[in-house]
Tab-separated table of C-alpha atoms in Angstrom:
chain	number	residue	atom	x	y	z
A	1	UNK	CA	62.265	66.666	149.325
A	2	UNK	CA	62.894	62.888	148.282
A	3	UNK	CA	60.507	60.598	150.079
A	4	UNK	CA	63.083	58.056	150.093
A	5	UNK	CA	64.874	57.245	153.231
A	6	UNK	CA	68.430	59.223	153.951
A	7	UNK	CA	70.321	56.671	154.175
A	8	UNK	CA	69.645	52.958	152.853
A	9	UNK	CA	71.938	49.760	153.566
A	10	UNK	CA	71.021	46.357	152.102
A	11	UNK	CA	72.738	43.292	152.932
A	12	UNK	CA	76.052	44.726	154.067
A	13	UNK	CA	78.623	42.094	154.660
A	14	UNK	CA	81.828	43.561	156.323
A	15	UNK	CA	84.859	40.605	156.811
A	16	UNK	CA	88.097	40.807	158.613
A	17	UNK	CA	90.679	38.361	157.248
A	18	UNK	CA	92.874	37.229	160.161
A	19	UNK	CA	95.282	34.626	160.821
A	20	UNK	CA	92.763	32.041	162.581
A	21	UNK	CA	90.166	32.889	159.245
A	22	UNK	CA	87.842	35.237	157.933
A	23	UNK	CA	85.656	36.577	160.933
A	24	UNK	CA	82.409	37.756	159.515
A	25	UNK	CA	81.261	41.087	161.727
A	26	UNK	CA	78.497	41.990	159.757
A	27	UNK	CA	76.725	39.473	157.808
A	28	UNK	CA	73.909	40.945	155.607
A	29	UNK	CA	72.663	43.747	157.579
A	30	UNK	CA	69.879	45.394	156.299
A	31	UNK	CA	67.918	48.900	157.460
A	32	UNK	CA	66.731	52.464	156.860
A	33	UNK	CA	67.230	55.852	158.321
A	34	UNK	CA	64.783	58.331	157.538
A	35	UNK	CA	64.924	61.920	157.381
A	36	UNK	CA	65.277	63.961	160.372
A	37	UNK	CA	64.214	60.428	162.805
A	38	UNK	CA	66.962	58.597	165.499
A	39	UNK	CA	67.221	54.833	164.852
A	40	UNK	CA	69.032	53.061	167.188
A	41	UNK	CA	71.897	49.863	166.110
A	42	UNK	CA	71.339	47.669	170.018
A	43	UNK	CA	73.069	44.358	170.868
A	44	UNK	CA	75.758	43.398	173.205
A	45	UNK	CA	79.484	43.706	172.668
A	46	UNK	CA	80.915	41.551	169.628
A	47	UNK	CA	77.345	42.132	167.395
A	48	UNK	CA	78.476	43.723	164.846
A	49	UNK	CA	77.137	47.383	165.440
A	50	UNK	CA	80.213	49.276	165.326
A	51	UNK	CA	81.627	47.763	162.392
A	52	UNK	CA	78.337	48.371	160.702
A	53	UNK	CA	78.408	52.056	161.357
A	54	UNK	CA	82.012	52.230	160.427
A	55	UNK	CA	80.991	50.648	156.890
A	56	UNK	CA	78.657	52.814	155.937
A	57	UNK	CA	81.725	55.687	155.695
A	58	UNK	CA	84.288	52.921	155.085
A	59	UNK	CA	86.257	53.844	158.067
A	60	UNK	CA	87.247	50.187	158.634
A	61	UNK	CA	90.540	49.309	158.934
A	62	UNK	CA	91.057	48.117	155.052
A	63	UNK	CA	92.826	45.243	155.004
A	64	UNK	CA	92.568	43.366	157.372
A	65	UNK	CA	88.692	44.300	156.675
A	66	UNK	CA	87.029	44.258	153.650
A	67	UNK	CA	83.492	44.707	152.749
A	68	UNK	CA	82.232	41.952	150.738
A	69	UNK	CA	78.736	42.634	149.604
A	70	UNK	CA	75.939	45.083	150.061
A	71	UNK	CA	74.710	48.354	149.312
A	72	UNK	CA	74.972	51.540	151.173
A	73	UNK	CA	72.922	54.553	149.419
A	74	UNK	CA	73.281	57.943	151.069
A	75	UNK	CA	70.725	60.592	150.044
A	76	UNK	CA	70.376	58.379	146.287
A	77	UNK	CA	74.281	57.857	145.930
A	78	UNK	CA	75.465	54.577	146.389
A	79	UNK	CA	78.629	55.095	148.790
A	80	UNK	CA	80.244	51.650	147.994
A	81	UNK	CA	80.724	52.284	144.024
A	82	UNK	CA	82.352	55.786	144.582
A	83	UNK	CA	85.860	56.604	145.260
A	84	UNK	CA	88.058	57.534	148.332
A	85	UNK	CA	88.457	61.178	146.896
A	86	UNK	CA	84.861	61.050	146.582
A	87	UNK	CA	83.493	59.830	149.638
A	88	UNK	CA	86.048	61.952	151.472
A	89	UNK	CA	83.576	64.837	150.229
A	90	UNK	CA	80.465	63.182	152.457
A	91	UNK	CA	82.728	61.966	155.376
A	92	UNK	CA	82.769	64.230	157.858
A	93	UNK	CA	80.533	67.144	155.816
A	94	UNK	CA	77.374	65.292	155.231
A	95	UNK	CA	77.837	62.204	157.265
A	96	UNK	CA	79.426	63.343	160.715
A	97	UNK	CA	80.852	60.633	163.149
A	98	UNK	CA	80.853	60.785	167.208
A	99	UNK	CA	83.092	58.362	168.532
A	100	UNK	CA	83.254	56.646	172.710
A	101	UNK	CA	86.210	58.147	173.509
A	102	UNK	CA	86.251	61.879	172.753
A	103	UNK	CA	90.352	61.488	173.660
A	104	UNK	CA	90.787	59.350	170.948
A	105	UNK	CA	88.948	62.094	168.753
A	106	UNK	CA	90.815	64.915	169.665
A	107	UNK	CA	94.539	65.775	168.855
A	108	UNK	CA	96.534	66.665	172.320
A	109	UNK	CA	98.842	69.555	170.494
A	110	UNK	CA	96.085	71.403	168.987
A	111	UNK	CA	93.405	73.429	171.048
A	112	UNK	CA	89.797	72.539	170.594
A	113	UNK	CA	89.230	75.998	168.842
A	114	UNK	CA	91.605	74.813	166.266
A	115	UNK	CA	90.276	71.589	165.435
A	116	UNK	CA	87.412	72.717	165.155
A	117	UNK	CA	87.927	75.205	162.505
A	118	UNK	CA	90.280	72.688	160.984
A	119	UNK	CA	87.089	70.872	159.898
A	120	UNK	CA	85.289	73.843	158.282
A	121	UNK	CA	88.489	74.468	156.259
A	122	UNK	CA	88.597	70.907	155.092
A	123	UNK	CA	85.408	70.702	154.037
A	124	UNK	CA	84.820	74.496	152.692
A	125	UNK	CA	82.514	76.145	155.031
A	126	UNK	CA	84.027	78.983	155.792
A	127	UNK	CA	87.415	79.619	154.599
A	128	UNK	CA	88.021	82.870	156.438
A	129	UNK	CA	90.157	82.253	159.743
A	130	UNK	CA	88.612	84.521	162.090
A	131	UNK	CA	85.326	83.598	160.558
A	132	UNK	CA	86.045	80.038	161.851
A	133	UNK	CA	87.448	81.310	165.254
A	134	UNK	CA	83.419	82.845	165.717
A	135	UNK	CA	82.028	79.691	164.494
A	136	UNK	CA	83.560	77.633	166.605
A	137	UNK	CA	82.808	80.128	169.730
A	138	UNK	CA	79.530	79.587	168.774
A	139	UNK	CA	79.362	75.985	168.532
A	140	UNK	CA	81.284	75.348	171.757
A	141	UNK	CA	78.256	77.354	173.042
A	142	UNK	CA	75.639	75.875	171.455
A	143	UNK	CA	77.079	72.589	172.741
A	144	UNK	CA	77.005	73.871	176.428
A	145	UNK	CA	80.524	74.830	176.848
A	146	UNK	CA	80.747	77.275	179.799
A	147	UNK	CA	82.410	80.656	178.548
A	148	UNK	CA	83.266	79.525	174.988
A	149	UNK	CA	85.335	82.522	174.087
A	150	UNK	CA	88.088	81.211	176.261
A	151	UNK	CA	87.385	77.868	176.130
A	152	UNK	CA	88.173	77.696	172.421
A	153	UNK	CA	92.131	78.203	173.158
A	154	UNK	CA	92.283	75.191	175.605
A	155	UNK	CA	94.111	72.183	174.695
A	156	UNK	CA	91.948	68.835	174.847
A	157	UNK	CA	93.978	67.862	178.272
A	158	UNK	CA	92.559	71.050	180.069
A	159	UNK	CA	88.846	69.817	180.066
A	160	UNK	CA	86.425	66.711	181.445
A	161	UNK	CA	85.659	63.924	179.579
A	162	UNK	CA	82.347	65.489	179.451
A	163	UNK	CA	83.525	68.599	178.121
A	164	UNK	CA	85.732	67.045	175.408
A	165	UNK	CA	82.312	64.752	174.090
A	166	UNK	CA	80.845	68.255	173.727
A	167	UNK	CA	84.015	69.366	171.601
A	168	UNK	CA	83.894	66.297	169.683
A	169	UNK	CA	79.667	66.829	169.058
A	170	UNK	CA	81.254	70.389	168.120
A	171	UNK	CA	83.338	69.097	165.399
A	172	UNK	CA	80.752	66.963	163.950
A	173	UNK	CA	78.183	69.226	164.035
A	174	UNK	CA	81.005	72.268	162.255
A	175	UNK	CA	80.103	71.333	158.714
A	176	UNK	CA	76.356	71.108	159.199
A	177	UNK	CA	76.095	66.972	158.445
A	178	UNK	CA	72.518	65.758	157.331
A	179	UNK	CA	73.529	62.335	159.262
A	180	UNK	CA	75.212	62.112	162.455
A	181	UNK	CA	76.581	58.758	163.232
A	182	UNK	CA	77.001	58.106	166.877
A	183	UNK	CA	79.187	55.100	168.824
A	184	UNK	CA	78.152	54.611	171.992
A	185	UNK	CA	78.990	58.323	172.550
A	186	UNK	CA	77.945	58.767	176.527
A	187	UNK	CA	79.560	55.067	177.359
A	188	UNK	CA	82.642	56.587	178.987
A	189	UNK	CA	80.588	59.543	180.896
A	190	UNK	CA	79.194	59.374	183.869
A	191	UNK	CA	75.359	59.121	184.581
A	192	UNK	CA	74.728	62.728	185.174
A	193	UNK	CA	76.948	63.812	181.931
A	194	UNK	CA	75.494	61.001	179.745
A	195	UNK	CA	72.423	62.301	180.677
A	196	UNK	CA	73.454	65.765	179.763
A	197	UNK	CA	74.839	64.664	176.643
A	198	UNK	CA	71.642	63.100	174.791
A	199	UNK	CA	69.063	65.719	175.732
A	200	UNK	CA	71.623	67.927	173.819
A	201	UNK	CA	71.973	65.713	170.447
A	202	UNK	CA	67.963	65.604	171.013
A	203	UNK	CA	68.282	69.274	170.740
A	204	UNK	CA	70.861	69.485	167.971
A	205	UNK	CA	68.989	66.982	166.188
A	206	UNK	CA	65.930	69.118	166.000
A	207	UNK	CA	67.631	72.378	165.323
A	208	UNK	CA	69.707	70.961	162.399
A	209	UNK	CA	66.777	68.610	161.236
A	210	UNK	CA	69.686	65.736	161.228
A	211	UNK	CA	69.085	61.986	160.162
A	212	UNK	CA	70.657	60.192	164.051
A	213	UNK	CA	72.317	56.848	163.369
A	214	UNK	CA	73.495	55.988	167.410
A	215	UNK	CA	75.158	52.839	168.354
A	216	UNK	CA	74.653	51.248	171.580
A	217	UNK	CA	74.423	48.586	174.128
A	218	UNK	CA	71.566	50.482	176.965
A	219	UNK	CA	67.751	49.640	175.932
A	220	UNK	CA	67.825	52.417	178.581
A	221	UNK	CA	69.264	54.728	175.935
A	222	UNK	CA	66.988	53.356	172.783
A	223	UNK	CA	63.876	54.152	175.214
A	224	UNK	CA	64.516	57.654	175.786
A	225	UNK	CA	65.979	58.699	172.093
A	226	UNK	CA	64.945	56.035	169.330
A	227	UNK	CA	62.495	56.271	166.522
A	228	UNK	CA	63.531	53.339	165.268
A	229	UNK	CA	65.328	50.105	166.798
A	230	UNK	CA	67.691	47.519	164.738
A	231	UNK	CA	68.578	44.797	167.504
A	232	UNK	CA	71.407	42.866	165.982
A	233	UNK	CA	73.708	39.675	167.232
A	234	UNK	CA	76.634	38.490	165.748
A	235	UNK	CA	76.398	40.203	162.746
A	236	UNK	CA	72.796	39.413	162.126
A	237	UNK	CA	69.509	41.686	162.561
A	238	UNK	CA	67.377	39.504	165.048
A	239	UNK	CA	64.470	42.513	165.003
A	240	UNK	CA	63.785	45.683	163.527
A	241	UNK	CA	60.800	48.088	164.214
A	242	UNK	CA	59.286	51.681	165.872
A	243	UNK	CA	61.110	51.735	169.192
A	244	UNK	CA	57.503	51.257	170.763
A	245	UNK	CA	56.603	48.034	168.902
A	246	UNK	CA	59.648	46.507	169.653
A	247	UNK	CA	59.960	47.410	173.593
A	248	UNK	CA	56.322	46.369	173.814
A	249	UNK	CA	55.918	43.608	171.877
A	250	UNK	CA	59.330	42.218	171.098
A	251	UNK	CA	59.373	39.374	168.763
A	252	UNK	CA	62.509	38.089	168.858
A	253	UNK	CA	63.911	35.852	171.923
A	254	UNK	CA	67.356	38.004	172.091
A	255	UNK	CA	65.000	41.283	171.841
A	256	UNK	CA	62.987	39.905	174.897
A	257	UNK	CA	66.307	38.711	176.462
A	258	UNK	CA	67.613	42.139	176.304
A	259	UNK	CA	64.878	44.334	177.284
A	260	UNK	CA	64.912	41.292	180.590
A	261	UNK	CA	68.313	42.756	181.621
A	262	UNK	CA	67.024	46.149	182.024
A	263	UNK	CA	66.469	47.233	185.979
A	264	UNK	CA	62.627	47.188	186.736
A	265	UNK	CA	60.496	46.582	189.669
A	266	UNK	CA	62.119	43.186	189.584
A	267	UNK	CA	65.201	41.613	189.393
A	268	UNK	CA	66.893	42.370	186.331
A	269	UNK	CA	68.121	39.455	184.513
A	270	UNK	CA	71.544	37.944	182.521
A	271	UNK	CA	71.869	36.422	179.210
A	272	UNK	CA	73.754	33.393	179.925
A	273	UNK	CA	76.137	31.824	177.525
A	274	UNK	CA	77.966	33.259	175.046
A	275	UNK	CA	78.160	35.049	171.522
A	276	UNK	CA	79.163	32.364	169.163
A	277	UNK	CA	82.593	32.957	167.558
A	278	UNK	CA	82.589	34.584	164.118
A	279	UNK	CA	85.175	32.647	163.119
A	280	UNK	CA	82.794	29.729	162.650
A	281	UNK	CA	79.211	31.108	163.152
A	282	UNK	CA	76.526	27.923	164.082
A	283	UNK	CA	73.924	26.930	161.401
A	284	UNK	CA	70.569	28.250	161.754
A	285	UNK	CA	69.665	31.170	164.276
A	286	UNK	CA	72.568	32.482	165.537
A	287	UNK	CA	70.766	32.893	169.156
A	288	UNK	CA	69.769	29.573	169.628
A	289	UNK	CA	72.088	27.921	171.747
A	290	UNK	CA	71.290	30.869	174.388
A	291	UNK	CA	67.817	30.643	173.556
A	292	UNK	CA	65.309	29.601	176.079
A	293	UNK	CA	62.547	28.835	173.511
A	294	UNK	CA	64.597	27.197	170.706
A	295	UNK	CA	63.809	23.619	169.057
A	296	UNK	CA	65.617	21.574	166.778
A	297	UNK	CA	64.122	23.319	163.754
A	298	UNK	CA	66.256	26.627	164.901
A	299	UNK	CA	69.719	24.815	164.163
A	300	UNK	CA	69.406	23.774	161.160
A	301	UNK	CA	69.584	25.825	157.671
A	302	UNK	CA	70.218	29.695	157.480
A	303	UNK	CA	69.453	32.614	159.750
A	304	UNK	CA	65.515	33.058	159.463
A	305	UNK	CA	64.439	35.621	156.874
A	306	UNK	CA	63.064	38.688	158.620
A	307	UNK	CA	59.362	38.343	159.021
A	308	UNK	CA	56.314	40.629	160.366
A	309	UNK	CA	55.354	40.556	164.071
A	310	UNK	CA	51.829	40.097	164.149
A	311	UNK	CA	51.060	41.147	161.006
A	312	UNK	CA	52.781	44.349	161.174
A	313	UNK	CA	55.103	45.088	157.965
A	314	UNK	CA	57.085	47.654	159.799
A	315	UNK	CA	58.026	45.404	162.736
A	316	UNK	CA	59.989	42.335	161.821
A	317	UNK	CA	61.310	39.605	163.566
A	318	UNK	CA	63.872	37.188	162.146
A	319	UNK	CA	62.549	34.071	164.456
A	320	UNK	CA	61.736	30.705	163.328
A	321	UNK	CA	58.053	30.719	164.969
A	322	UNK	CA	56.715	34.022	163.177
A	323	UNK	CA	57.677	32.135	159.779
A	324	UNK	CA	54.312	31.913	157.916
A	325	UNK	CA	54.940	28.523	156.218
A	326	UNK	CA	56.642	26.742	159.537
A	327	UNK	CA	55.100	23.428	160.650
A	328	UNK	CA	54.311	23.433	164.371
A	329	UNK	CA	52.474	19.965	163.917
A	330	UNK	CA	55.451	18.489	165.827
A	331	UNK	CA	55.613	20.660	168.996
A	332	UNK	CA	53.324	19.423	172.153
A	333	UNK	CA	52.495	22.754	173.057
A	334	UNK	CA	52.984	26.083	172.259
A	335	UNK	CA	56.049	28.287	172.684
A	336	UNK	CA	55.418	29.759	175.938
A	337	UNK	CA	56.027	33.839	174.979
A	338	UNK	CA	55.046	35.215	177.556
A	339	UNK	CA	56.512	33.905	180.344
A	340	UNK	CA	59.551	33.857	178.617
A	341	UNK	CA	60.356	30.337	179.265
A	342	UNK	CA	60.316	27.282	176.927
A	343	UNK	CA	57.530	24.593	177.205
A	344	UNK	CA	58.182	20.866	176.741
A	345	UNK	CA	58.334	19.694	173.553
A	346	UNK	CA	58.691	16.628	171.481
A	347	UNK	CA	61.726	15.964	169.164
A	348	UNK	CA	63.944	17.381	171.863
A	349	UNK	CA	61.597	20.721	171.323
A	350	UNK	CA	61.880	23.608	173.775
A	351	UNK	CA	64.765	24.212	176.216
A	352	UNK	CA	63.836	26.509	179.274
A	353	UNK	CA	67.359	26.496	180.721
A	354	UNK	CA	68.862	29.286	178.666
A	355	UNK	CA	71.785	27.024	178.286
């Protein structure tokens, strides 16, 4: 087996050209997903993480998107030089998606059973139509669908949202993908059922041996399924690292910001302000008009380059104070990390408002 990472993305730049401009969604994303490990794409709504996922396959609506730059290697093959007839051979057989809402995913005139099957024929798993009637019994069980048998001839309309996720994990899982590419799949579930839903991909995931690429807003989520994290804001990666580096050291102020809104033993907390508008992204880090700790220095120039944490080349940070070469000579005092709160600072320095 290649020791290489499954899937490989470098600088991906996905734009939508609109009437008001070009709005730049993803804007030189960079990660790995390894074999047979979960990494998780976090940030709030308007980040970028869905339309980063959705580039990978090119499943983006083409025009008004278009993806600009990057690479994207799956398994050695770079997916952006190949053609639609090609890639249609690894979307949806080797690269599954799961999308938020299973409804959307599932065609009201056809039964699950059906649809199902529909996906082994397109992709030449089994051929045979009873053969595909048994396999998808035997998904629908595996996927924890009480009494399968009849359950494959219902129509999407005749079952929970829960039970249609488990169709649509079904589907995905019917041509035996190496990666399975999930968008905020439990979002639309309730507790219990979301609940439900990733102890089973935790158990598909270890039956299959499948690469997990999962998209999603809940650090609650990332702490109970990640390897891996990739925190990203408007279309940048602000921190990237094993899910227990980043959740206990966290080197990035949005990381810190996030993992602040989780419920705890205290109060949990908001992010105030807003994303800025990718229309007209700001100069410097994009996170540093909501930034408590941010100085002057942060406004200016490019989006820091992605740096260690402490030393540590797997965890990276893309924040201006874990820079090796930047001058703190100016700065009264240092950024206060761990109270979370900027210190006063000269030059106009620190802000501890969060505005």
């Amino acid at each position: 087996m290649s020791s290489e990472p499954l899937l490989q993305v470098e600088n991906l730049t996905t734009h939508f050209h609109t009437d008001e401009g070009t709005v730049r969604a993803v804007d030189g994303v960079s990660f790995d997903v390894s074999r047979g490990e979960t990494v998780c794409l976090v940030g709030e709504s308007g980040s970028g993480k869905s339309v980063t996922s959705e580039s990978i396959t090119r499943i983006v609506d083409i025009p008004p998107g278009e993806i600009v730059d990057g690479s994207v290697r799956f398994d050695g093959q770079e997916l952006t030089e190949i053609s639609e007839k090609e890639l249609r051979k690894i979307r949806g057989k080797r690269i599954a998606h799961v999308f938020q809402n299973p409804q959307d995913a599932l065609n009201p005139v056809y039964t699950v059973g059906t649809q199902i099957g529909e996906v082994m024929k397109i992709h030449g798993t089994e051929q045979d139509k009873a053969a595909r009637r048994r396999r998808a019994v035997d998904l629908l069980d595996r996927v924890g669908i009480p009494d399968p048998a009849a359950r494959v001839d219902n129509y999407p309309h005749e079952m929970s949202g829960g039970m249609k996720q488990r169709v649509v994990i079904a589907m995905a899982l019917a041509a035996q993908p190496d990666l399975l590419i999930a968008d905020e799949p439990t979002t639309a579930l309730d507790v219990t059922i979301q609940a439900q839903i990733l102890d089973l991909l935790a158990e598909l995931q270890e039956e299959f041996g499948m690469s997990v690429l999962f998209v999603t807003h809940d650090l609650g989520v990332v702490a109970q399924i990640a390897d891996r994290v990739v925190v990203m804001y408007a279309g940048k990666v602000m921190e990237r690292g094993g899910v227990h580096d980043v959740f206990d050291n966290p080197g990035h102020p949005y990381t810190r910001a996030l993992l602040a809104c989780l419920p705890g033993e205290g109060d949990a907390e908001t992010i105030g302000g807003e994303l800025p508008s990718p229309l007209d992204p700001p100069e410097g880090c994009r996170f540093a008009a909501r930034c408590p700790y941010a100085v002057e220095d942060c406004r200016v120039g490019d989006q820091p380059e992605l740096v260690p944490v402490d030393g540590h080349a797997d965890h990276t940070a893309s924040c201006i104070f874990h820079q090796p070469d930047y001058d703190r000579s100016h700065i009264d005092r240092e950024v206060d990390w761990e109270s979370g709160a900027g210190t006063a600072a000269a030059d106009g320095g620190v802000r501890g408002d969060g505005a």
